[in-house]
Tab-separated table of C-alpha atoms and ligand atoms in Angstrom:
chain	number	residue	atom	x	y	z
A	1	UNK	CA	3.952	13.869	-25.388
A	2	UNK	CA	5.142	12.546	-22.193
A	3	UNK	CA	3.114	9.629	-20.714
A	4	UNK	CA	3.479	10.896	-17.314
A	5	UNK	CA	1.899	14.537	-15.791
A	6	UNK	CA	3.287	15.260	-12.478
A	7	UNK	CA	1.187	18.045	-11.246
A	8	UNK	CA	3.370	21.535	-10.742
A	9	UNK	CA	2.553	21.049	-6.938
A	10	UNK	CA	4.034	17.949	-6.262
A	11	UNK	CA	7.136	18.277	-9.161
A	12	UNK	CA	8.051	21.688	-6.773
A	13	UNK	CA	7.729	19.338	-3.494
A	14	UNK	CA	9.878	16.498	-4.681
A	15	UNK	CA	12.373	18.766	-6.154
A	16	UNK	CA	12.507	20.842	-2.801
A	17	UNK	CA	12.519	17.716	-0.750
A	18	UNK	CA	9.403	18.438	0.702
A	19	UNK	CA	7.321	15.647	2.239
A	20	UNK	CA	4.377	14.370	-0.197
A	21	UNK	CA	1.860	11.318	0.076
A	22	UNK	CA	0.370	9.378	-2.745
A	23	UNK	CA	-3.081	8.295	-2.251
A	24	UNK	CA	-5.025	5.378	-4.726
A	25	UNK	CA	-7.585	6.211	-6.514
A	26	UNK	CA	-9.510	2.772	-6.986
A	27	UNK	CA	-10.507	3.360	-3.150
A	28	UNK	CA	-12.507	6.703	-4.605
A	29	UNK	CA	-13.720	5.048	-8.358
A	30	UNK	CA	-14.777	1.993	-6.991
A	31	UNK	CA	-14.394	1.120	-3.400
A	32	UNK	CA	-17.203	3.530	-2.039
A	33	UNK	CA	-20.647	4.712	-3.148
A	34	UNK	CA	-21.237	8.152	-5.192
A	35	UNK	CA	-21.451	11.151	-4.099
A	36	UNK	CA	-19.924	10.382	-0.719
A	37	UNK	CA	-16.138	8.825	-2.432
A	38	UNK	CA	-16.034	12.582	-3.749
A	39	UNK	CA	-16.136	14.176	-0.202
A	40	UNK	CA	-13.636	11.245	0.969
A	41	UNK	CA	-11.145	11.983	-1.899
A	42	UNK	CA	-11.250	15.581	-0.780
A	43	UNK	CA	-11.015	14.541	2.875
A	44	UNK	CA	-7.815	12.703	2.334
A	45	UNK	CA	-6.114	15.218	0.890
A	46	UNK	CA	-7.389	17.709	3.125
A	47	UNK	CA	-5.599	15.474	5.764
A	48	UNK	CA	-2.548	14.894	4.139
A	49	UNK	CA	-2.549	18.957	3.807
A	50	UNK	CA	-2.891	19.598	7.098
A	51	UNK	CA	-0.398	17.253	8.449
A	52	UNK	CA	2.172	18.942	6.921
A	53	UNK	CA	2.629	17.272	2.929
A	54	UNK	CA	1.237	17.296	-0.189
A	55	UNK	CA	-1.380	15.155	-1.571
A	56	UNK	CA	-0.714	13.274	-4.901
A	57	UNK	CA	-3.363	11.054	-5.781
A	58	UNK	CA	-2.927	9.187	-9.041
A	59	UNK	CA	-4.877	7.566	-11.785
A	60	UNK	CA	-4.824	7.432	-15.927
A	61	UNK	CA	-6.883	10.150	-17.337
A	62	UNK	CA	-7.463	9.649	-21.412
A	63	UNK	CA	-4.028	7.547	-21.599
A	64	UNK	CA	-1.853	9.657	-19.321
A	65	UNK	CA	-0.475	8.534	-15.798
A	66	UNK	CA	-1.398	11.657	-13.330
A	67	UNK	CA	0.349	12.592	-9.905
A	68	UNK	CA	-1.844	14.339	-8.231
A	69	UNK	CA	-4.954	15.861	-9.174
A	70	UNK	CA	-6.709	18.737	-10.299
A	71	UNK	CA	-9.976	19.131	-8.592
A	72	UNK	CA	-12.239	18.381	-11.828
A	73	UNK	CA	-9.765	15.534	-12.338
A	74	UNK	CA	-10.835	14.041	-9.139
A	75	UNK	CA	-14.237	14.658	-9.794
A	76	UNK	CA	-14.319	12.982	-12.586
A	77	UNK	CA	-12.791	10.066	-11.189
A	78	UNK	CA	-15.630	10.029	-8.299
A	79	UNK	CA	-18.663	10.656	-10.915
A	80	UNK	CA	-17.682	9.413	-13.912
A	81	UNK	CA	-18.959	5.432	-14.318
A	82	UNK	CA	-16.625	5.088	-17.191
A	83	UNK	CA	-13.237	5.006	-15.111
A	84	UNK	CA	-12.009	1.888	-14.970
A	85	UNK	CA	-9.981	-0.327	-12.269
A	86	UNK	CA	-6.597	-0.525	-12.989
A	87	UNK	CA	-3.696	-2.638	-11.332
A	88	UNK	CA	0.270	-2.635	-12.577
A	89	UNK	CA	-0.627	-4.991	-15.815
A	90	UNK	CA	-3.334	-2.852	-16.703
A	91	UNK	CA	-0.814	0.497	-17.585
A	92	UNK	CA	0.567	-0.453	-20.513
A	93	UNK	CA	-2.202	-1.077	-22.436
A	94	UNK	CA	-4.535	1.887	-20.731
A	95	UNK	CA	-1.652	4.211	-21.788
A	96	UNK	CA	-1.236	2.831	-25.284
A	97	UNK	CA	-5.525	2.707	-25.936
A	98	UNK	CA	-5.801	6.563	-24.445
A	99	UNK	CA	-7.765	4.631	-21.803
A	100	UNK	CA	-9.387	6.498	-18.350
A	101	UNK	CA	-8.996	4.341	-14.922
A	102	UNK	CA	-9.327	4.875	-11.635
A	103	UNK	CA	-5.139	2.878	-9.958
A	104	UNK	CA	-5.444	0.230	-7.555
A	105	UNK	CA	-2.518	-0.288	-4.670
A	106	UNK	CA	-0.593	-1.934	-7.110
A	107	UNK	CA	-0.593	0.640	-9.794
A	108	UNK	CA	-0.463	3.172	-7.722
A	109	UNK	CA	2.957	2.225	-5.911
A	110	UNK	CA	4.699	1.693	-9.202
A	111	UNK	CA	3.708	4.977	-10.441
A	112	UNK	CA	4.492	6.979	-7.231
A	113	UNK	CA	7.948	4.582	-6.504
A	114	UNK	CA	8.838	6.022	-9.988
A	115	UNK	CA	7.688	9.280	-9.776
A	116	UNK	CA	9.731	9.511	-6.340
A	117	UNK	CA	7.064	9.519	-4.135
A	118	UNK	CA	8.030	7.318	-0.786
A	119	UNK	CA	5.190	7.146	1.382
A	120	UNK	CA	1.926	6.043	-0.157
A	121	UNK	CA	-1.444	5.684	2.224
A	122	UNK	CA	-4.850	3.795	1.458
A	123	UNK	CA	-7.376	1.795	3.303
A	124	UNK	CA	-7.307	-2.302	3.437
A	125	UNK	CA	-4.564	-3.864	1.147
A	126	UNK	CA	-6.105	-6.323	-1.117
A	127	UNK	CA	-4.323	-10.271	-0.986
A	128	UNK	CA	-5.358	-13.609	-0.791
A	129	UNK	CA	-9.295	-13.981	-1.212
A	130	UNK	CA	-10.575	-16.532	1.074
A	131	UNK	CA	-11.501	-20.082	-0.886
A	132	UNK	CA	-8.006	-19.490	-2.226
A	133	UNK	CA	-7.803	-23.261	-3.497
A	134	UNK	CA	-10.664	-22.669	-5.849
A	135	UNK	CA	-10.094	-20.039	-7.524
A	136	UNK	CA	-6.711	-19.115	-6.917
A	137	UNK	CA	-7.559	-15.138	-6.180
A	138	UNK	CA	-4.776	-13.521	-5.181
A	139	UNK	CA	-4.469	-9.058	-5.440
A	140	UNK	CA	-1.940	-8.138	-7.577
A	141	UNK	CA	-1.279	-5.711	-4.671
A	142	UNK	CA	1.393	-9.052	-3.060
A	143	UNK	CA	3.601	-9.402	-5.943
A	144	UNK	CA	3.633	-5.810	-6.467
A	145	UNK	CA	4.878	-4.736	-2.936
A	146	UNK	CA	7.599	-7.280	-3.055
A	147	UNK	CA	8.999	-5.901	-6.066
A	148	UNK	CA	8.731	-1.532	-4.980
A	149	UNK	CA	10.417	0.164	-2.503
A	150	UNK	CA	7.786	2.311	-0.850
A	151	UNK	CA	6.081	2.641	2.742
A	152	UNK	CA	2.708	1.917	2.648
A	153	UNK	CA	0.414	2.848	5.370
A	154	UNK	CA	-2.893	0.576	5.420
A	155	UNK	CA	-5.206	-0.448	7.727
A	156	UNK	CA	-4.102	-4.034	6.974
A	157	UNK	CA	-5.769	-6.170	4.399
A	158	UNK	CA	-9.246	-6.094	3.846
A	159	UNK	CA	-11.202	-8.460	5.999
A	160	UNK	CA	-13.551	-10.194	3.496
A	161	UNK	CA	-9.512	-11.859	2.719
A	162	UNK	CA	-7.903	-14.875	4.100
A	163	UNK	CA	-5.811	-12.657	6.440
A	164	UNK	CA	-3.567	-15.419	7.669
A	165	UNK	CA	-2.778	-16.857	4.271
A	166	UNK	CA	-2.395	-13.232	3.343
A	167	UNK	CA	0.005	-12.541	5.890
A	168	UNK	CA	1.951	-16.330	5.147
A	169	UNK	CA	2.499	-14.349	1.742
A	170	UNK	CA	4.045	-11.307	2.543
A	171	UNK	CA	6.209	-13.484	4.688
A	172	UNK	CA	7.333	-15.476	1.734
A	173	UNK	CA	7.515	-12.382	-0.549
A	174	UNK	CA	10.151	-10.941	1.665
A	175	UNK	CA	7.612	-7.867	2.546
A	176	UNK	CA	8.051	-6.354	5.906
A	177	UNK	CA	5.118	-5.740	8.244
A	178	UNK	CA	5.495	-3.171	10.907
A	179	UNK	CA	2.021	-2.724	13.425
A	180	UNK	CA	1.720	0.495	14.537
A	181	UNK	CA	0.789	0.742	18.006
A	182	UNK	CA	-0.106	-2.615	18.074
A	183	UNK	CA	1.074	-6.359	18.162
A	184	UNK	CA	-1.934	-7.336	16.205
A	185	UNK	CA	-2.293	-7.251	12.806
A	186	UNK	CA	-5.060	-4.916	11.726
A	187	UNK	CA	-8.661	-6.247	10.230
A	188	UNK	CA	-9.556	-3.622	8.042
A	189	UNK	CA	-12.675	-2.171	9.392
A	190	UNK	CA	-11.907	-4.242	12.851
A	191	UNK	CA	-9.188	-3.150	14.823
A	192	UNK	CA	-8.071	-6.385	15.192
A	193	UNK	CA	-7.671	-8.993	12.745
A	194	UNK	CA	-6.246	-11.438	15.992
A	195	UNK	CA	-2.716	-12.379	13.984
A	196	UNK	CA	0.194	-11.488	15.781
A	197	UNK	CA	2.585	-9.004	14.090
A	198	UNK	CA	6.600	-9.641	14.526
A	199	UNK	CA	7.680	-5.728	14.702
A	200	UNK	CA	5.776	-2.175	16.012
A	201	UNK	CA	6.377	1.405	15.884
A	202	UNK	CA	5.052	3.845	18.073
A	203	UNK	CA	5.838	6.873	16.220
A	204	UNK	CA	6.265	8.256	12.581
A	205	UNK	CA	9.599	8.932	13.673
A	206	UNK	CA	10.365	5.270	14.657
A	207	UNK	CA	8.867	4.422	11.224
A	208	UNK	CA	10.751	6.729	9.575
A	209	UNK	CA	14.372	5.094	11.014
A	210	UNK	CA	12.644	1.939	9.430
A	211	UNK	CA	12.863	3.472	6.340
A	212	UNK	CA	16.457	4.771	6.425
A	213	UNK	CA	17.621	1.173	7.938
A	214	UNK	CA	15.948	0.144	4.900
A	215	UNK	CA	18.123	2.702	2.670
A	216	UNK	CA	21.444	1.666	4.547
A	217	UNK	CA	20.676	-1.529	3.786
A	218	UNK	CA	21.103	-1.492	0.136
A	219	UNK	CA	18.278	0.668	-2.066
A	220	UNK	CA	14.839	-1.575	-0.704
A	221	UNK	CA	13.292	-3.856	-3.867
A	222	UNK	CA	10.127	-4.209	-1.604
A	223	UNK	CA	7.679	-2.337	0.280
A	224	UNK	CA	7.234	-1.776	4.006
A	225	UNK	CA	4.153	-2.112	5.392
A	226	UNK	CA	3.076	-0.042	7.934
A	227	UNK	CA	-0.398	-1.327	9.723
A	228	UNK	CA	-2.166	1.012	11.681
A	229	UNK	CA	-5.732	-0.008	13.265
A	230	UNK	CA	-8.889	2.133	12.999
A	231	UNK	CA	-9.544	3.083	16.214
A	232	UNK	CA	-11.778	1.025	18.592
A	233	UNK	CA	-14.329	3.648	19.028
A	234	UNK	CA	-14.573	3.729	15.149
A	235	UNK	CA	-14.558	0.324	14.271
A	236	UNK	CA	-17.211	-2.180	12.747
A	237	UNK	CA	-18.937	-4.541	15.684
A	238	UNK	CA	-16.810	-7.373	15.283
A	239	UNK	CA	-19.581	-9.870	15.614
A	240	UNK	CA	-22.056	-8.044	12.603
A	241	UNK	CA	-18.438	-8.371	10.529
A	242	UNK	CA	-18.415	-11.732	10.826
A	243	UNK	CA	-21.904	-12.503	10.670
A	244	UNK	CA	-22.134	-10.752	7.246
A	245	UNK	CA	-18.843	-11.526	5.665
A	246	UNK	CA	-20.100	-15.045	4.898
A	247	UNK	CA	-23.422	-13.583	3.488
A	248	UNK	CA	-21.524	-11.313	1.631
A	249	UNK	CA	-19.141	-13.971	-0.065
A	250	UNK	CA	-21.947	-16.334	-0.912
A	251	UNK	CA	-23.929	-13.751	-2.655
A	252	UNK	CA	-20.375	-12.768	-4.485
A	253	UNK	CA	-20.268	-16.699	-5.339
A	254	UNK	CA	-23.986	-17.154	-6.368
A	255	UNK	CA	-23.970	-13.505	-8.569
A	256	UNK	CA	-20.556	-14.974	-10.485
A	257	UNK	CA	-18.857	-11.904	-9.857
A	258	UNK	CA	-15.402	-12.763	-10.759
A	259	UNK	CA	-11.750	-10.794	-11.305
A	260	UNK	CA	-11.414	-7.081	-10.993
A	261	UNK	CA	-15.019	-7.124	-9.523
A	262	UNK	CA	-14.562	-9.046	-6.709
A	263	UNK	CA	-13.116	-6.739	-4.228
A	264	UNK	CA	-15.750	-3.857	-5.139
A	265	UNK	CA	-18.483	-5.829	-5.252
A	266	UNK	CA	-17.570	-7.476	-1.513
A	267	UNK	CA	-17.164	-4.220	-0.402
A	268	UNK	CA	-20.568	-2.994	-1.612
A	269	UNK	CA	-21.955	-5.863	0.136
A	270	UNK	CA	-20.596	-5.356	3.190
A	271	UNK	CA	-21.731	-1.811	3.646
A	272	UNK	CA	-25.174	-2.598	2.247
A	273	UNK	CA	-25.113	-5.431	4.990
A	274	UNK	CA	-23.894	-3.171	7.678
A	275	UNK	CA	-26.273	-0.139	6.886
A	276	UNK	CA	-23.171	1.995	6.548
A	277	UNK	CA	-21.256	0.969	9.140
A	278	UNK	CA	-18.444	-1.134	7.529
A	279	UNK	CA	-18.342	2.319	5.571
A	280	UNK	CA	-17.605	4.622	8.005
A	281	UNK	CA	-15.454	2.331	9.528
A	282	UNK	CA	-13.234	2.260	6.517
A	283	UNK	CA	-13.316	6.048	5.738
A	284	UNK	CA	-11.976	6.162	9.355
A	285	UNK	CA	-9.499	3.883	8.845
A	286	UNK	CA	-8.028	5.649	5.531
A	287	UNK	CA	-8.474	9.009	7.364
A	288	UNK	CA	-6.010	7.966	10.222
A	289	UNK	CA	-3.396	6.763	7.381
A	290	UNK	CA	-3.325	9.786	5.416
A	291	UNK	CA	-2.581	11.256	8.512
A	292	UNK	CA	-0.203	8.848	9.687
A	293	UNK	CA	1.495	8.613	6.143
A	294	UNK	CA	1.944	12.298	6.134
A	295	UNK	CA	3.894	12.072	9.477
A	296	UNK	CA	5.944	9.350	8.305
A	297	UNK	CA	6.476	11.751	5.073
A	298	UNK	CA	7.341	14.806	7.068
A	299	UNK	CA	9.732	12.843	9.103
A	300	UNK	CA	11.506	11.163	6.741
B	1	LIG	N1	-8.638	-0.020	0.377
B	1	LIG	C1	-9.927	0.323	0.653
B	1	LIG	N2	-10.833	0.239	-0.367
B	1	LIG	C2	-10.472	-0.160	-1.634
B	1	LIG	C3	-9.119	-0.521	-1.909
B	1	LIG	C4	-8.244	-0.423	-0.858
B	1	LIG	O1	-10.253	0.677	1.784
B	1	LIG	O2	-11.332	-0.210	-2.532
B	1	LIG	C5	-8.711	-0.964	-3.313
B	1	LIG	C6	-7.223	-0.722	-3.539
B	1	LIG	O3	-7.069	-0.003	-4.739
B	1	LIG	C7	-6.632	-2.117	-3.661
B	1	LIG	C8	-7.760	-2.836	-4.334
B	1	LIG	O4	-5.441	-2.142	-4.406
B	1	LIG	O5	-8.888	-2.367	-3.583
B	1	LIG	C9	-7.588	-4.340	-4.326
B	1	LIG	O6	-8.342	-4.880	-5.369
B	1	LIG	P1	-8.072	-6.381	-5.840
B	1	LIG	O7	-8.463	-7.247	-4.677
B	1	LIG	O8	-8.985	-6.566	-7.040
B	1	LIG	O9	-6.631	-6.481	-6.210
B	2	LIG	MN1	-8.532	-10.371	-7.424
């Protein structure tokens, strides 16, 4: 039994070099509340539809890798409190043990960079945490990009991070950052996270002749970032962000919530903080990149 189900829709659009978009599905287990990550997940690939690709979200259901989902496979990944979190190390084993998880950025590039798929679009990356010196928390996500060659549109890296030592990284890790109508780095649910970014595109076409410099260059070992803000009008008030990102990290610190759980549980914090509104800021944000990954699909 292969370990890999590529569903019939997306095996017919990669063979007929049709543009498709892989989407994460840690963002829909465990990165927003029940019922609404259900209506999100269906969002996203509504979006990705309608700009012209096909939607292939991916996770591990009973031990298999799956690109793109049925809809009961996707509800069961937004219900189902048994789906785990699982990054690139985690495969291996989840494949071997028949086990069910929900793919994080990390995961889910390797799976869709080997599956074909070149465009891949989720909310904030994850990178490194902020008290980095204590507890050396780093995403897998960093290592990952450097190491797979596949676009990945973002809203930037989540803002509960250490953005500029986050950004330092990708430097060092050889991972190109392209803004996308902007000079500033994205903040997640902020449109701004104030860091200057060295290169911008204004289009998906101009993002797309990124990615074939990129091919003429030699088959690209990394990723290529592209950052694209949530809109202004949609974004969190920066000032409640950065009142409640502290309270948010001491309670993470105080609770011991440590590893896998310390992104979800941040997250959780900051919308319960909020009332919402660091929320709806993110479903913006991921909203705007599967549309924006699905141009950069179609135009590639
Ligand atoms: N973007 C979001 N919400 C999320 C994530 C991304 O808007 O929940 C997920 C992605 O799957 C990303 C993961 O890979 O958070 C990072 O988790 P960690 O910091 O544990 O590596
Ligand atoms: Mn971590």
């Amino acid at each position: 039994m292969p370990l890999t189900e590529v569903s019939e829709e997306v095996r017919e659009a990669l063979a007929a070099h049709r543009p498709v978009v892989a989407l994460e599905s840690t963002i829909i287990a465990h990165g927003l509340p029940r019922p609404r990550n259900l209506a999100v997940a269906m969002e996203l690939e509504g979006c990705v539809r309608s700009h012209g690709a096909v939607p292939a979200t991916i996770a591990v259901l009973d031990g298999r890798v799956r690109v793109g989902l049925e809809r009961r496979q996707l509800e069961r990944v937004a219900r189902d409190p048994e789906v785990r979190k699982f990054g690139r190390r985690d495969l291996a084993p989840a494949l071997a043990r028949r086990a069910s998880g929900a793919t994080t950025v990390s995961a889910t590039a390797f799976l869709a960079a080997r599956a074909g798929i070149g465009v891949l679009a989720t909310g904030g990356l994850g990178g490194v945490h902020r008290e980095w010196t204590r507890e050396q928390d780093e995403s897998a996500d960093l290592r990952t990009l450097a190491e797979t060659g596949i676009a990945v549109v973002c809203a930037g890296v989540k803002s509960v991070l250490d953005v500029p030592a986050t950004l330092q990284r990708l430097e060092t890790l050889g991972v190109t950052v392209l803004g996308y109508r902007t000079d500033r780095f994205p903040g997640f649910c902020l449109s701004s996270s104030g860091e200057p970014v060295d290169w911008t595109a204004h289009s998906p076409e101009e993002v797309a002749e990124v990615v074939r410099a990129r091919r003429a260059l030699g088959a690209p070992e990394s990723a290529l970032i592209v950052a694209q803000p949530v809109p202004e009008s949609e974004q969190l008030d920066p000032e409640l962000h950065d009142r409640v990102v502290g309270e948010a990290l001491d309670e993470c610190r105080e609770r011991g919530i440590r590893g896998q759980a310390v992104t979800p549980f941040l997250l959780d914090s900051l919308a319960r903080r909020t009332g919402g509104a660091s929320l709806e800021a993110n479903v913006a944000a991921v909203r705007g990149n599967a549309r924006l990954a699905a141009q950069v699909a179609a135009a590639l």
